[in-house]
XYZ file of C-alpha atoms in Angstrom:
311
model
C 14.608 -237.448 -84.230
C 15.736 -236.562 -80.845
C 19.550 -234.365 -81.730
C 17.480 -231.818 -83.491
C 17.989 -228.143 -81.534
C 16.751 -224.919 -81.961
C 20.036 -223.369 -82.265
C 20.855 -225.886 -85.624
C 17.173 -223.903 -87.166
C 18.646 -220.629 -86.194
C 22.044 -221.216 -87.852
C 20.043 -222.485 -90.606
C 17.743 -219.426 -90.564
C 20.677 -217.493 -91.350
C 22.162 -219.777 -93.707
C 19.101 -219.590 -95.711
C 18.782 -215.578 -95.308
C 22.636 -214.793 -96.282
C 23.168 -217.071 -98.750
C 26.735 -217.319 -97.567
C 28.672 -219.309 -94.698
C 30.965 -216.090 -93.892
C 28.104 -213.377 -93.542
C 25.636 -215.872 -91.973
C 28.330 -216.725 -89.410
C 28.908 -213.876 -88.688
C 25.726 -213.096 -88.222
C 25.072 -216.033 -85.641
C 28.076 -214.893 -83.951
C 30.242 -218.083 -84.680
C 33.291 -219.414 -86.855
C 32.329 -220.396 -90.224
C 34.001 -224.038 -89.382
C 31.516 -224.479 -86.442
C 28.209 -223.216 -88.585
C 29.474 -225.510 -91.397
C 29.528 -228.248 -88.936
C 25.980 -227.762 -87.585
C 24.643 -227.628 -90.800
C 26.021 -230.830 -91.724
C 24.711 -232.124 -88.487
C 21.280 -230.939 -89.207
C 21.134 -232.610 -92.663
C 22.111 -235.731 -91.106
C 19.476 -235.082 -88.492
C 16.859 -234.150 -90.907
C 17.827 -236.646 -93.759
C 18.549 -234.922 -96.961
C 20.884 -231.944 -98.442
C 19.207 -228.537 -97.844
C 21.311 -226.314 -99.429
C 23.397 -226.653 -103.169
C 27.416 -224.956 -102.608
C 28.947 -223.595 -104.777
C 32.445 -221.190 -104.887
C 30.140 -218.463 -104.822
C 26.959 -218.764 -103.078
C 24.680 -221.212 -100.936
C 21.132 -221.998 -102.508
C 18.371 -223.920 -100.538
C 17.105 -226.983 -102.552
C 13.752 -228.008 -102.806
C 14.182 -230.172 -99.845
C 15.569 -227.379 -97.856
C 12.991 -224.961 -99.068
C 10.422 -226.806 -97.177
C 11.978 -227.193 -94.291
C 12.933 -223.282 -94.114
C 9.221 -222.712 -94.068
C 8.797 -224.801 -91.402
C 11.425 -223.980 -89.673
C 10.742 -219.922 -89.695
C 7.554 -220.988 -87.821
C 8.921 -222.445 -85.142
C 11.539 -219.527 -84.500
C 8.742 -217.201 -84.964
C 6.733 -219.649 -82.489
C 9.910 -219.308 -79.986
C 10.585 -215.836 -80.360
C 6.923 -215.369 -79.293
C 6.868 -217.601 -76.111
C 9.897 -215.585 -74.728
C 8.644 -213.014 -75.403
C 5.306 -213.868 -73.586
C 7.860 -215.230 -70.787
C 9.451 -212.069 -69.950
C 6.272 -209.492 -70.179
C 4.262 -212.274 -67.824
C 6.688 -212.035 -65.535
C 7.339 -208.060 -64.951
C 5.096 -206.533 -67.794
C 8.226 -204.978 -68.650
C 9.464 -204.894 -72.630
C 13.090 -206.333 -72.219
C 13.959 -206.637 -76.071
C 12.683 -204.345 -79.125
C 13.612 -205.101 -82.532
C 12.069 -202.084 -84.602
C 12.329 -202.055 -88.508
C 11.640 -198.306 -89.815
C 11.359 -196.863 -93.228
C 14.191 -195.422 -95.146
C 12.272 -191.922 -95.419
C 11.406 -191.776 -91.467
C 14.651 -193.352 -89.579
C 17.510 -190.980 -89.909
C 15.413 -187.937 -88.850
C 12.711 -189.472 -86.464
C 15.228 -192.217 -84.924
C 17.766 -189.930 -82.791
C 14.838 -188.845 -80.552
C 13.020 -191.731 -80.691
C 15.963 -193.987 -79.353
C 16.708 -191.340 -76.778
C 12.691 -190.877 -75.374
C 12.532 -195.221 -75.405
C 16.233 -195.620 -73.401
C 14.748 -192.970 -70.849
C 11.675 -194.584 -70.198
C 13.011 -198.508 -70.562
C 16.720 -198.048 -69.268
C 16.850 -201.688 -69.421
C 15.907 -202.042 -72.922
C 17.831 -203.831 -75.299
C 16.582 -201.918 -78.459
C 17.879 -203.422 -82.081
C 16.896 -201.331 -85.430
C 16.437 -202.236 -88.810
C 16.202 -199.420 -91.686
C 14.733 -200.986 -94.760
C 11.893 -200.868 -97.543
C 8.380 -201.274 -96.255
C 8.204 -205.137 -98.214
C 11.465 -206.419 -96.357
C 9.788 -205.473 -92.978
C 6.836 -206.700 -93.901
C 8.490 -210.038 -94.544
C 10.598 -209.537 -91.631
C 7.659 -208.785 -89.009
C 5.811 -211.770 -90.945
C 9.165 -214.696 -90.219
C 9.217 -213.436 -86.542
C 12.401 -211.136 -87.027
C 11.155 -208.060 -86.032
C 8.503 -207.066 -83.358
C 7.287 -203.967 -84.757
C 7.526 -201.795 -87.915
C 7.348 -197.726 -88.753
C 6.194 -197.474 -91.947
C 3.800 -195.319 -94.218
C 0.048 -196.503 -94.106
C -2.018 -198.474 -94.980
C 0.181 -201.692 -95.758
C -3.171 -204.041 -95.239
C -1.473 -207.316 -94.461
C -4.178 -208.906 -92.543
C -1.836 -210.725 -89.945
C -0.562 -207.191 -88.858
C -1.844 -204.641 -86.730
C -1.583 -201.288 -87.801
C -1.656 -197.791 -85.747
C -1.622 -194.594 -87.314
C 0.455 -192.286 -85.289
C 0.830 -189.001 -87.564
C 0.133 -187.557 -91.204
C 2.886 -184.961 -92.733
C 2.770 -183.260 -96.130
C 5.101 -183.192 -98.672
C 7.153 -180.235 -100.109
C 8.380 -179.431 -103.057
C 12.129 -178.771 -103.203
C 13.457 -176.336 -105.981
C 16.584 -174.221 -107.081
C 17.282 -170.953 -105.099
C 16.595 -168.746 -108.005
C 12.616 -170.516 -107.412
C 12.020 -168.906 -104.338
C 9.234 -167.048 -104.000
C 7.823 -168.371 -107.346
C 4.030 -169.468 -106.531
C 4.401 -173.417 -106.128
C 3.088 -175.042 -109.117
C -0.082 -177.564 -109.700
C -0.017 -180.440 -110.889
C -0.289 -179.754 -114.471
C 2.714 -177.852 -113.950
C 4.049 -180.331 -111.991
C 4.332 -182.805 -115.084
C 5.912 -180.610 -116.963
C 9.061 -180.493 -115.103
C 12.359 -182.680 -114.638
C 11.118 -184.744 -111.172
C 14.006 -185.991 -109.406
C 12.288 -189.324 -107.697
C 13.436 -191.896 -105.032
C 14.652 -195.345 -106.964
C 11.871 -197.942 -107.342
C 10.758 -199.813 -104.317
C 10.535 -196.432 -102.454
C 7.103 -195.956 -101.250
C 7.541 -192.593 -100.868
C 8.299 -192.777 -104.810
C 4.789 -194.196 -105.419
C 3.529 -191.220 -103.675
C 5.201 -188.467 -105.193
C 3.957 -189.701 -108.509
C 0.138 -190.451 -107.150
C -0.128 -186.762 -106.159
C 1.723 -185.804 -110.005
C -0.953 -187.976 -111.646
C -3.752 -190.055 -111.240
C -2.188 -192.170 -113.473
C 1.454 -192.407 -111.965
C 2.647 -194.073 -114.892
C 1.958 -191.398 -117.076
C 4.704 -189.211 -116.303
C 7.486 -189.579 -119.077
C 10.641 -191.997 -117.568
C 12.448 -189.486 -119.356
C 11.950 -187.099 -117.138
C 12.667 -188.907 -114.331
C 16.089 -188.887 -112.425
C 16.206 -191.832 -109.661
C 18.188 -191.650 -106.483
C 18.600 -194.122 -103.448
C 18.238 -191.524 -100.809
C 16.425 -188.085 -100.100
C 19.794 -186.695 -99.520
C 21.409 -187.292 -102.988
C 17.703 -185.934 -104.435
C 18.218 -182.501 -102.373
C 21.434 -182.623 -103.586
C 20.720 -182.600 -107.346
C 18.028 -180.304 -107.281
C 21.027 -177.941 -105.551
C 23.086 -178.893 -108.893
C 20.105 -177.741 -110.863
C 18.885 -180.626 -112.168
C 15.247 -180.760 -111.235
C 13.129 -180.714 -108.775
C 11.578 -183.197 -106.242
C 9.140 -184.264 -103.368
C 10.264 -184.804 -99.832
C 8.532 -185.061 -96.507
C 8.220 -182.246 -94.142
C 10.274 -184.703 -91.200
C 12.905 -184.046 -93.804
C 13.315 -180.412 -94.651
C 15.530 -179.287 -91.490
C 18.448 -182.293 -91.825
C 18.084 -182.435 -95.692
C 18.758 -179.230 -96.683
C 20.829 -177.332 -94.272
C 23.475 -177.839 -96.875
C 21.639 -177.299 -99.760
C 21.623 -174.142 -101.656
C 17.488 -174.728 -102.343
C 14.270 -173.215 -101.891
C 11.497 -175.313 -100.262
C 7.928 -174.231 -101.438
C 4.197 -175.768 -99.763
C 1.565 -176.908 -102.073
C -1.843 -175.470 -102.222
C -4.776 -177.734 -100.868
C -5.370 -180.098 -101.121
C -1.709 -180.725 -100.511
C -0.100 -184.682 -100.950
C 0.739 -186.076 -97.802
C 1.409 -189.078 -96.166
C 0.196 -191.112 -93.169
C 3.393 -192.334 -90.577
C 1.943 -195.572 -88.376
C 2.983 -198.947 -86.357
C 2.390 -202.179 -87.322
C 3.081 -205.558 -85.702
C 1.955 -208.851 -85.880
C -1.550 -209.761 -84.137
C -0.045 -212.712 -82.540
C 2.415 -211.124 -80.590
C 2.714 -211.208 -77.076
C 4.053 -207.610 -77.164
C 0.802 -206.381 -78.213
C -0.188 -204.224 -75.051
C 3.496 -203.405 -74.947
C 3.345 -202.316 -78.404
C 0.592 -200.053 -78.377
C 1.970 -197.991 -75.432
C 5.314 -197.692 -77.212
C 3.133 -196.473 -80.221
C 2.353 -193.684 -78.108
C 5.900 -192.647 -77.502
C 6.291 -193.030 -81.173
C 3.895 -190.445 -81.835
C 5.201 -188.107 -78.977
C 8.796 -188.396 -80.268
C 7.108 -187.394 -83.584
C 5.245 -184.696 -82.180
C 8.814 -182.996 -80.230
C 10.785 -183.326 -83.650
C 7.920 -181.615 -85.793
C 7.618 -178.920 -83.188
C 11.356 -178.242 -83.267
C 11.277 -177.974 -86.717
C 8.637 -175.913 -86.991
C 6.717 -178.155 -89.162
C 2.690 -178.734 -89.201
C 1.136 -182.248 -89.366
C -1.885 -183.431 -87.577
C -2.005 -186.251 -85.812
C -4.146 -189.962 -86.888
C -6.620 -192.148 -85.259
């Protein structure tokens, strides 16, 4: 076997990932015609059909199955030898591929992106916003260097860093404010407006409603794919809801809501970095975790927010 190339597993890669010759060309940055053909070459190569075609979509087969598994090593191996390549040679991080929570990127990002270009002008900085399992999976195939996600995920091939811990608030009509903020008995009794499953931050809210999470009444429940559109609803007077503190200035400057703090012990959350323990960014990594927690610091000051800082 001696035509194989890493470029035919990376087109692959992304065959395998999209599902679809358009998206996953476009994706690799080439014409569908010239992905289609490396493919082809690659099954040659390799011996056997990896993927079934259809009108509609592309699915691996059994074959190709195996070979994806195999084949998200070696990229991952790759990734991690340039990787070691360039910090060897000027210690400098030249590439950052950061994957960050849904609930944390659009209000910690802007400053975060604008501390890292200042301090790495030569940084070529690519961000992923995404559920805490995708970057999980992501960080695990070698797509991703590091993650910013709510702790603990304990994945033993990761590395994880707290960098902060912010409470939550409780978001309610106008005509609420003032009213002492409720406990959790009282809690239970009302309409919560929750983040759609797969939300960690959903898994939260309900821990701190119930020991047993479950136990609040679906009826009750209204789900929404953003802490925007929950804000929102609560401002149309349909319930209430949980958000974190990072949120409260962006979230509901155009909301028509009150915002109301717990009573100890109050439900919070703990914000970290994780990355995998074989990369070669490691050192790198844990410095940039401290700009992380910096850029976290600034935006909670200038909000006027209280959190106390982890580890």
């Amino acid at each position: 076997m001696t035509n194989l190339t890493f470029k035919q597993l990376r087109y692959f890669e992304a065959l395998a990932r999209h599902g679809h010759f358009g998206r996953a060309a476009e994706a690799c940055a080439i014409s569908q015609p010239a992905l289609s053909q490396q493919i082809k070459a690659l099954e040659e190569e390799l011996g056997g059909g990896l993927f079934e075609r259809d009108r509609r979509q592309v699915r691996l087969t059994r074959f190709g199955e195996e070979i994806a598994a195999r084949a998200r090593d070696v990229l991952r191996s790759l990734d991690e030898l340039e990787g070691y390549a360039h910090t060897s040679r000027d210690g400098q991080v030249t590439r950052l591929r950061i994957g960050v929570i849904p609930t944390v990127a659009p209000y910690l990002l802007p400053g975060l992106i604008s501390d890292l270009t200042r301090l790495h002008g030569e940084l070529d900085l690519n961000v992923r916003e995404t559920l805490t399992p995708k970057l999980v999976q992501e960080l695990s195939e070698g797509r991703l260097d590091m993650a910013i996600v709510a702790l603990p995920v304990s994945e033993p091939s990761l590395t994880e860093v707290a960098l902060f811990t912010e409470r939550f608030v409780l978001v309610r009509p106008r005509s609420d404010e003032g009213k002492p903020a409720p406990d959790r008995e009282a809690l239970r009794e009302m309409r919560l407006l929750l983040l759609e499953e797969g939300h960690c931050f959903r898994d939260q809210a309900l821990s701190f409603c119930s020991t047993k999470p479950r136990t609040v009444q679906s009826r009750d429940l209204l789900d929404a794919s953003s802490l925007s559109t929950l804000v929102q609803m609560v401002d149309a007077g349909l319930g209430v809801t949980l958000i974190p503190e990072m949120a409260v200035a962006v979230e509901t400057r155009s909301a028509c809501v009150a915002i109301t703090h717990f009573r100890a012990p109050e439900p919070s959350r703990t914000i970290g970095m994780v990355w995998r323990k074989t990369s070669p960014l490691a050192k790198q990594l844990s410095q940039i975790a401290e700009v992380v927690r910096q850029s976290a610091g600034a935006l909670r000051q200038a909000d006027g927010t209280r959190a106390t800082e982890a580890g």
